[in-house]
Amino acid sequence: MKGSCLHTHTLFCDGKADVESMCAEAARIGLQAIGFSAHAPLPELFPEESPSWHLPGERLGEYARTVREARERWSGRLDVFLGLEIDYIRGRCGPADGRFDSLGLDYSIGSVHYLFPENGSKPFTVDGSREEWEAGADEGYDGDPTAVARAYWKAMAEMAEAGGFDIIGHLDLVKKNNRGGRRFDEKGPAYREAAMEAIEAIARGGFIVEVNTGGMNRGSIAEAYPASWMLDELRSRSVRVIVAADAHAPSHLGGYYEEARGTLRAAGYSTEVGLVGRKIWKDFPL
């Protein structure tokens, strides 16, 4: 397989280009397949206005039609798949809800971006701005960054236990605001024990884990998601993987794929999966 990218965003949510432009670039660089995974609409959960980077619910049908029309146009040149990136927000919503079953998605990505602190303070995103992260930790977790990380991993484990999706999105996204270990110790037992609970749940559920180069593409982190030690643990549990760029622009497609595949080989992987039909996965050599 020449490679694929099943984690992409367009102007329907927070991407910078339309579906056709993304398809054209995918074909130009020699990808065999592209999948569109707009940030799925959220239910009314937020005390203020809902985040603007999600696909509006009223455009869901238009999004699906646009991707399916692109599939027809590119038939024989590029495989085009319809997906969504669906957020798990503990106790509120998640991929297992079945809210998007009627769309007949080819695949879906389950991700954790949001934390809703149990003390009722304002929800926040773990990959947002430094100011948002620090305010969320201060107000929701008594200023304890490690507690934020534990809450993230708890949500990830719960999402895996609940199911309803195919691919785990950016597994250790919580590290985005932790460059250099500025907030919590990623090598410490509290962090790793919480992460391992999620990894065990992922392995039990048979999910695919993406090796996501999005943070590298946008210059926010120096390595892919997940960390190399997590790939070692995933490999030892026979968890399947797929490389994806989390592309928000055509220029992101294929970005840092060779680095990601090198990390996978170092962890003992020799294959990654590819989508070859609706919910049909096949192993391909790295």
Tab-separated table of C-alpha atoms in Angstrom:
chain	number	residue	atom	x	y	z
A	1	MET	CA	0.000	0.000	0.000
A	2	LYS	CA	1.295	3.464	-0.887
A	3	GLY	CA	-0.076	4.837	2.351
A	4	SER	CA	-3.211	6.602	3.442
A	5	CYS	CA	-4.448	9.339	5.711
A	6	LEU	CA	-7.692	8.626	7.531
A	7	HIS	CA	-7.419	11.558	9.940
A	8	THR	CA	-8.175	14.758	8.041
A	9	HIS	CA	-10.138	17.936	8.618
A	10	THR	CA	-11.567	20.345	6.055
A	11	LEU	CA	-13.488	23.604	5.960
A	12	PHE	CA	-16.473	21.685	7.308
A	13	CYS	CA	-14.818	21.930	10.747
A	14	ASP	CA	-11.379	23.381	11.603
A	15	GLY	CA	-9.457	22.509	8.447
A	16	LYS	CA	-8.024	25.014	5.985
A	17	ALA	CA	-9.079	23.464	2.670
A	18	ASP	CA	-12.059	21.841	0.994
A	19	VAL	CA	-12.583	18.142	0.321
A	20	GLU	CA	-11.553	18.377	-3.334
A	21	SER	CA	-8.255	20.108	-2.544
A	22	MET	CA	-7.386	17.451	0.013
A	23	CYS	CA	-8.161	14.682	-2.481
A	24	ALA	CA	-6.062	16.334	-5.168
A	25	GLU	CA	-3.028	16.595	-2.903
A	26	ALA	CA	-3.434	13.043	-1.612
A	27	ALA	CA	-3.392	11.778	-5.191
A	28	ARG	CA	-0.473	14.015	-6.132
A	29	ILE	CA	1.795	12.657	-3.385
A	30	GLY	CA	0.826	9.078	-4.162
A	31	LEU	CA	-1.479	8.126	-1.311
A	32	GLN	CA	-3.772	5.237	-2.079
A	33	ALA	CA	-6.575	6.389	0.216
A	34	ILE	CA	-7.852	9.403	2.081
A	35	GLY	CA	-10.498	9.426	4.776
A	36	PHE	CA	-12.390	12.453	6.008
A	37	SER	CA	-12.914	12.610	9.760
A	38	ALA	CA	-14.620	15.884	10.614
A	39	HIS	CA	-14.956	16.689	14.295
A	40	ALA	CA	-18.414	15.274	14.951
A	41	PRO	CA	-21.176	17.599	16.128
A	42	LEU	CA	-21.486	17.856	19.889
A	43	PRO	CA	-24.709	17.743	21.878
A	44	GLU	CA	-25.569	20.830	23.906
A	45	LEU	CA	-23.146	20.333	26.777
A	46	PHE	CA	-21.329	23.564	27.298
A	47	PRO	CA	-22.337	26.320	29.729
A	48	GLU	CA	-21.338	28.851	27.084
A	49	GLU	CA	-21.345	28.653	23.284
A	50	SER	CA	-20.254	25.273	21.917
A	51	PRO	CA	-16.743	25.118	20.419
A	52	SER	CA	-16.600	26.413	16.860
A	53	TRP	CA	-14.163	23.806	15.578
A	54	HIS	CA	-16.780	21.057	15.307
A	55	LEU	CA	-18.897	20.274	12.272
A	56	PRO	CA	-22.255	22.015	12.845
A	57	GLY	CA	-25.055	19.498	13.209
A	58	GLU	CA	-27.093	21.145	10.461
A	59	ARG	CA	-24.257	20.503	7.967
A	60	LEU	CA	-23.818	16.809	8.751
A	61	GLY	CA	-25.799	15.644	5.725
A	62	GLU	CA	-24.006	18.066	3.411
A	63	TYR	CA	-20.657	16.811	4.695
A	64	ALA	CA	-21.557	13.179	4.023
A	65	ARG	CA	-22.844	13.987	0.527
A	66	THR	CA	-19.736	15.984	-0.330
A	67	VAL	CA	-17.400	13.164	0.663
A	68	ARG	CA	-19.459	10.569	-1.201
A	69	GLU	CA	-19.503	12.738	-4.320
A	70	ALA	CA	-15.715	13.027	-4.090
A	71	ARG	CA	-15.516	9.247	-3.869
A	72	GLU	CA	-17.314	8.981	-7.198
A	73	ARG	CA	-15.156	11.628	-8.871
A	74	TRP	CA	-11.908	10.047	-7.717
A	75	SER	CA	-12.909	6.433	-8.328
A	76	GLY	CA	-10.042	4.489	-9.865
A	77	ARG	CA	-7.480	7.110	-8.842
A	78	LEU	CA	-7.896	7.479	-5.069
A	79	ASP	CA	-9.958	5.628	-2.489
A	80	VAL	CA	-12.095	8.140	-0.573
A	81	PHE	CA	-13.712	7.188	2.734
A	82	LEU	CA	-16.315	8.841	4.959
A	83	GLY	CA	-15.584	9.037	8.662
A	84	LEU	CA	-15.973	11.173	11.766
A	85	GLU	CA	-13.777	11.944	14.744
A	86	ILE	CA	-16.154	11.484	17.661
A	87	ASP	CA	-15.394	12.901	21.085
A	88	TYR	CA	-15.770	10.975	24.293
A	89	ILE	CA	-16.777	13.264	27.139
A	90	ARG	CA	-17.127	11.235	30.284
A	91	GLY	CA	-20.677	10.858	31.467
A	92	ARG	CA	-22.032	12.990	28.630
A	93	CYS	CA	-21.376	11.628	25.140
A	94	GLY	CA	-19.148	9.307	23.158
A	95	PRO	CA	-18.787	7.076	20.107
A	96	ALA	CA	-20.899	4.353	21.731
A	97	ASP	CA	-23.967	6.625	21.701
A	98	GLY	CA	-24.773	5.626	18.138
A	99	ARG	CA	-25.773	9.194	17.238
A	100	PHE	CA	-24.182	8.863	13.790
A	101	ASP	CA	-25.078	5.269	12.935
A	102	SER	CA	-27.549	6.325	10.254
A	103	LEU	CA	-24.752	7.906	8.183
A	104	GLY	CA	-23.247	4.533	7.286
A	105	LEU	CA	-19.718	5.699	8.064
A	106	ASP	CA	-16.828	3.759	6.571
A	107	TYR	CA	-14.923	4.151	9.854
A	108	SER	CA	-14.736	6.387	12.896
A	109	ILE	CA	-12.077	7.743	15.226
A	110	GLY	CA	-12.646	7.946	18.967
A	111	SER	CA	-10.828	10.787	20.705
A	112	VAL	CA	-10.590	12.570	24.032
A	113	HIS	CA	-10.117	16.333	23.832
A	114	TYR	CA	-12.316	17.634	26.652
A	115	LEU	CA	-12.290	17.276	30.400
A	116	PHE	CA	-15.353	18.210	32.453
A	117	PRO	CA	-14.029	18.436	36.039
A	118	GLU	CA	-16.170	16.648	38.588
A	119	ASN	CA	-16.282	19.729	40.820
A	120	GLY	CA	-18.406	21.478	38.197
A	121	SER	CA	-15.804	23.994	37.063
A	122	LYS	CA	-15.538	25.071	33.442
A	123	PRO	CA	-14.716	22.300	30.924
A	124	PHE	CA	-11.512	22.652	28.939
A	125	THR	CA	-9.499	20.987	26.200
A	126	VAL	CA	-6.249	19.210	27.015
A	127	ASP	CA	-4.729	20.370	23.720
A	128	GLY	CA	-5.853	23.988	23.928
A	129	SER	CA	-3.835	27.058	24.818
A	130	ARG	CA	-1.448	27.159	27.758
A	131	GLU	CA	-3.770	29.600	29.506
A	132	GLU	CA	-6.801	27.348	29.054
A	133	TRP	CA	-4.858	24.324	30.313
A	134	GLU	CA	-3.568	26.089	33.404
A	135	ALA	CA	-6.972	27.549	34.249
A	136	GLY	CA	-8.568	24.133	33.843
A	137	ALA	CA	-5.998	22.526	36.123
A	138	ASP	CA	-6.303	25.269	38.733
A	139	GLU	CA	-10.093	25.382	38.820
A	140	GLY	CA	-10.895	21.734	38.208
A	141	TYR	CA	-8.007	19.789	39.713
A	142	ASP	CA	-6.669	21.969	42.553
A	143	GLY	CA	-3.722	23.016	40.435
A	144	ASP	CA	-2.421	19.451	40.124
A	145	PRO	CA	-1.277	18.768	36.532
A	146	THR	CA	-0.815	15.064	37.237
A	147	ALA	CA	-4.480	14.880	38.247
A	148	VAL	CA	-5.361	16.342	34.844
A	149	ALA	CA	-3.304	13.628	33.144
A	150	ARG	CA	-4.936	10.911	35.250
A	151	ALA	CA	-8.400	12.242	34.377
A	152	TYR	CA	-7.476	12.175	30.701
A	153	TRP	CA	-6.305	8.566	30.848
A	154	LYS	CA	-9.369	7.548	32.821
A	155	ALA	CA	-11.557	8.999	30.074
A	156	MET	CA	-9.496	7.221	27.405
A	157	ALA	CA	-9.888	3.884	29.191
A	158	GLU	CA	-13.636	4.417	29.585
A	159	MET	CA	-14.003	5.269	25.898
A	160	ALA	CA	-12.235	2.039	24.961
A	161	GLU	CA	-14.415	0.028	27.328
A	162	ALA	CA	-17.572	1.551	25.827
A	163	GLY	CA	-16.499	1.038	22.192
A	164	GLY	CA	-18.456	2.131	19.143
A	165	PHE	CA	-15.520	3.218	16.957
A	166	ASP	CA	-12.531	1.834	15.037
A	167	ILE	CA	-9.421	3.961	15.607
A	168	ILE	CA	-7.997	5.540	18.754
A	169	GLY	CA	-7.119	9.152	17.962
A	170	HIS	CA	-3.838	10.731	19.162
A	171	LEU	CA	-3.564	8.391	22.136
A	172	ASP	CA	-1.438	10.568	24.434
A	173	LEU	CA	-2.742	13.977	23.338
A	174	VAL	CA	-2.485	15.149	26.942
A	175	LYS	CA	1.292	15.489	26.470
A	176	LYS	CA	0.883	18.321	23.944
A	177	ASN	CA	1.112	20.981	26.659
A	178	ASN	CA	3.835	19.138	28.558
A	179	ARG	CA	6.933	19.724	26.438
A	180	GLY	CA	10.034	19.057	28.488
A	181	GLY	CA	7.920	17.667	31.325
A	182	ARG	CA	6.966	21.181	32.377
A	183	ARG	CA	3.721	20.090	34.055
A	184	PHE	CA	3.861	16.390	34.902
A	185	ASP	CA	6.342	13.542	34.789
A	186	GLU	CA	5.571	11.251	31.852
A	187	LYS	CA	8.062	8.729	33.224
A	188	GLY	CA	6.577	8.739	36.714
A	189	PRO	CA	4.467	5.889	38.092
A	190	ALA	CA	1.257	7.924	38.468
A	191	TYR	CA	1.248	8.848	34.782
A	192	ARG	CA	2.337	5.490	33.451
A	193	GLU	CA	-0.040	3.465	35.595
A	194	ALA	CA	-2.976	5.563	34.384
A	195	ALA	CA	-1.818	5.256	30.772
A	196	MET	CA	-1.387	1.503	31.084
A	197	GLU	CA	-4.987	1.078	32.234
A	198	ALA	CA	-6.073	2.715	28.977
A	199	ILE	CA	-3.652	0.634	26.907
A	200	GLU	CA	-5.000	-2.558	28.469
A	201	ALA	CA	-8.570	-1.480	27.665
A	202	ILE	CA	-7.574	-0.684	24.078
A	203	ALA	CA	-5.954	-4.090	23.667
A	204	ARG	CA	-9.014	-5.854	25.078
A	205	GLY	CA	-11.268	-3.950	22.692
A	206	GLY	CA	-9.249	-4.777	19.590
A	207	PHE	CA	-8.986	-1.162	18.457
A	208	ILE	CA	-6.528	0.258	15.960
A	209	VAL	CA	-4.207	2.946	17.328
A	210	GLU	CA	-3.135	5.716	15.002
A	211	VAL	CA	0.438	6.946	14.979
A	212	ASN	CA	-0.490	10.585	14.589
A	213	THR	CA	2.012	13.080	13.182
A	214	GLY	CA	-0.298	16.079	13.548
A	215	GLY	CA	1.656	17.708	16.369
A	216	MET	CA	4.837	17.434	14.318
A	217	ASN	CA	3.107	18.856	11.239
A	218	ARG	CA	1.991	21.907	13.194
A	219	GLY	CA	5.206	22.307	15.201
A	220	SER	CA	3.628	21.833	18.626
A	221	ILE	CA	5.553	18.694	19.638
A	222	ALA	CA	8.684	16.915	18.438
A	223	GLU	CA	7.325	13.361	18.290
A	224	ALA	CA	4.239	11.557	17.109
A	225	TYR	CA	1.366	10.407	19.288
A	226	PRO	CA	1.807	7.992	21.021
A	227	ALA	CA	5.215	7.969	22.723
A	228	SER	CA	7.645	5.225	21.755
A	229	TRP	CA	7.317	3.400	25.078
A	230	MET	CA	3.579	3.134	24.493
A	231	LEU	CA	4.193	1.621	21.071
A	232	ASP	CA	6.349	-1.002	22.777
A	233	GLU	CA	3.452	-1.829	25.101
A	234	LEU	CA	0.923	-1.844	22.275
A	235	ARG	CA	3.099	-4.097	20.137
A	236	SER	CA	3.516	-6.584	22.969
A	237	ARG	CA	-0.291	-6.807	23.101
A	238	SER	CA	-0.693	-7.212	19.314
A	239	VAL	CA	-2.524	-3.896	18.945
A	240	ARG	CA	-2.761	-2.874	15.287
A	241	VAL	CA	-1.578	0.549	14.149
A	242	ILE	CA	-2.062	2.993	11.289
A	243	VAL	CA	-0.059	6.110	10.420
A	244	ALA	CA	-2.085	9.317	9.990
A	245	ALA	CA	-1.211	12.994	9.632
A	246	ASP	CA	-4.194	14.600	11.397
A	247	ALA	CA	-4.107	16.842	8.342
A	248	HIS	CA	-5.778	20.234	8.614
A	249	ALA	CA	-4.304	21.391	5.289
A	250	PRO	CA	-3.164	19.681	2.081
A	251	SER	CA	0.481	20.302	2.981
A	252	HIS	CA	0.098	18.128	6.096
A	253	LEU	CA	-0.759	14.987	4.134
A	254	GLY	CA	2.025	12.438	4.419
A	255	GLY	CA	3.966	14.686	6.777
A	256	TYR	CA	6.573	12.882	8.920
A	257	TYR	CA	5.340	9.469	7.796
A	258	GLU	CA	8.833	8.067	7.396
A	259	GLU	CA	9.760	9.172	10.910
A	260	ALA	CA	6.584	7.575	12.266
A	261	ARG	CA	7.242	4.327	10.434
A	262	GLY	CA	10.810	4.289	11.718
A	263	THR	CA	9.488	4.565	15.265
A	264	LEU	CA	7.080	1.713	14.573
A	265	ARG	CA	9.860	-0.498	13.247
A	266	ALA	CA	11.939	0.273	16.332
A	267	ALA	CA	9.009	-0.922	18.460
A	268	GLY	CA	8.931	-4.207	16.552
A	269	TYR	CA	6.103	-3.515	14.121
A	270	SER	CA	6.404	-4.760	10.550
A	271	THR	CA	2.905	-3.874	9.320
A	272	GLU	CA	0.270	-1.186	9.548
A	273	VAL	CA	-3.377	-1.532	8.651
A	274	GLY	CA	-5.188	0.143	5.808
A	275	LEU	CA	-8.882	0.617	5.124
A	276	VAL	CA	-9.908	-1.165	1.922
A	277	GLY	CA	-13.696	-0.991	2.249
A	278	ARG	CA	-16.369	-0.034	4.749
A	279	LYS	CA	-15.096	-1.387	8.092
A	280	ILE	CA	-12.698	-3.686	6.194
A	281	TRP	CA	-9.064	-3.538	7.290
A	282	LYS	CA	-6.013	-5.158	5.764
A	283	ASP	CA	-2.396	-5.426	6.917
A	284	PHE	CA	0.300	-3.847	4.731
A	285	PRO	CA	4.081	-3.934	5.189
A	286	LEU	CA	5.643	-0.809	6.650
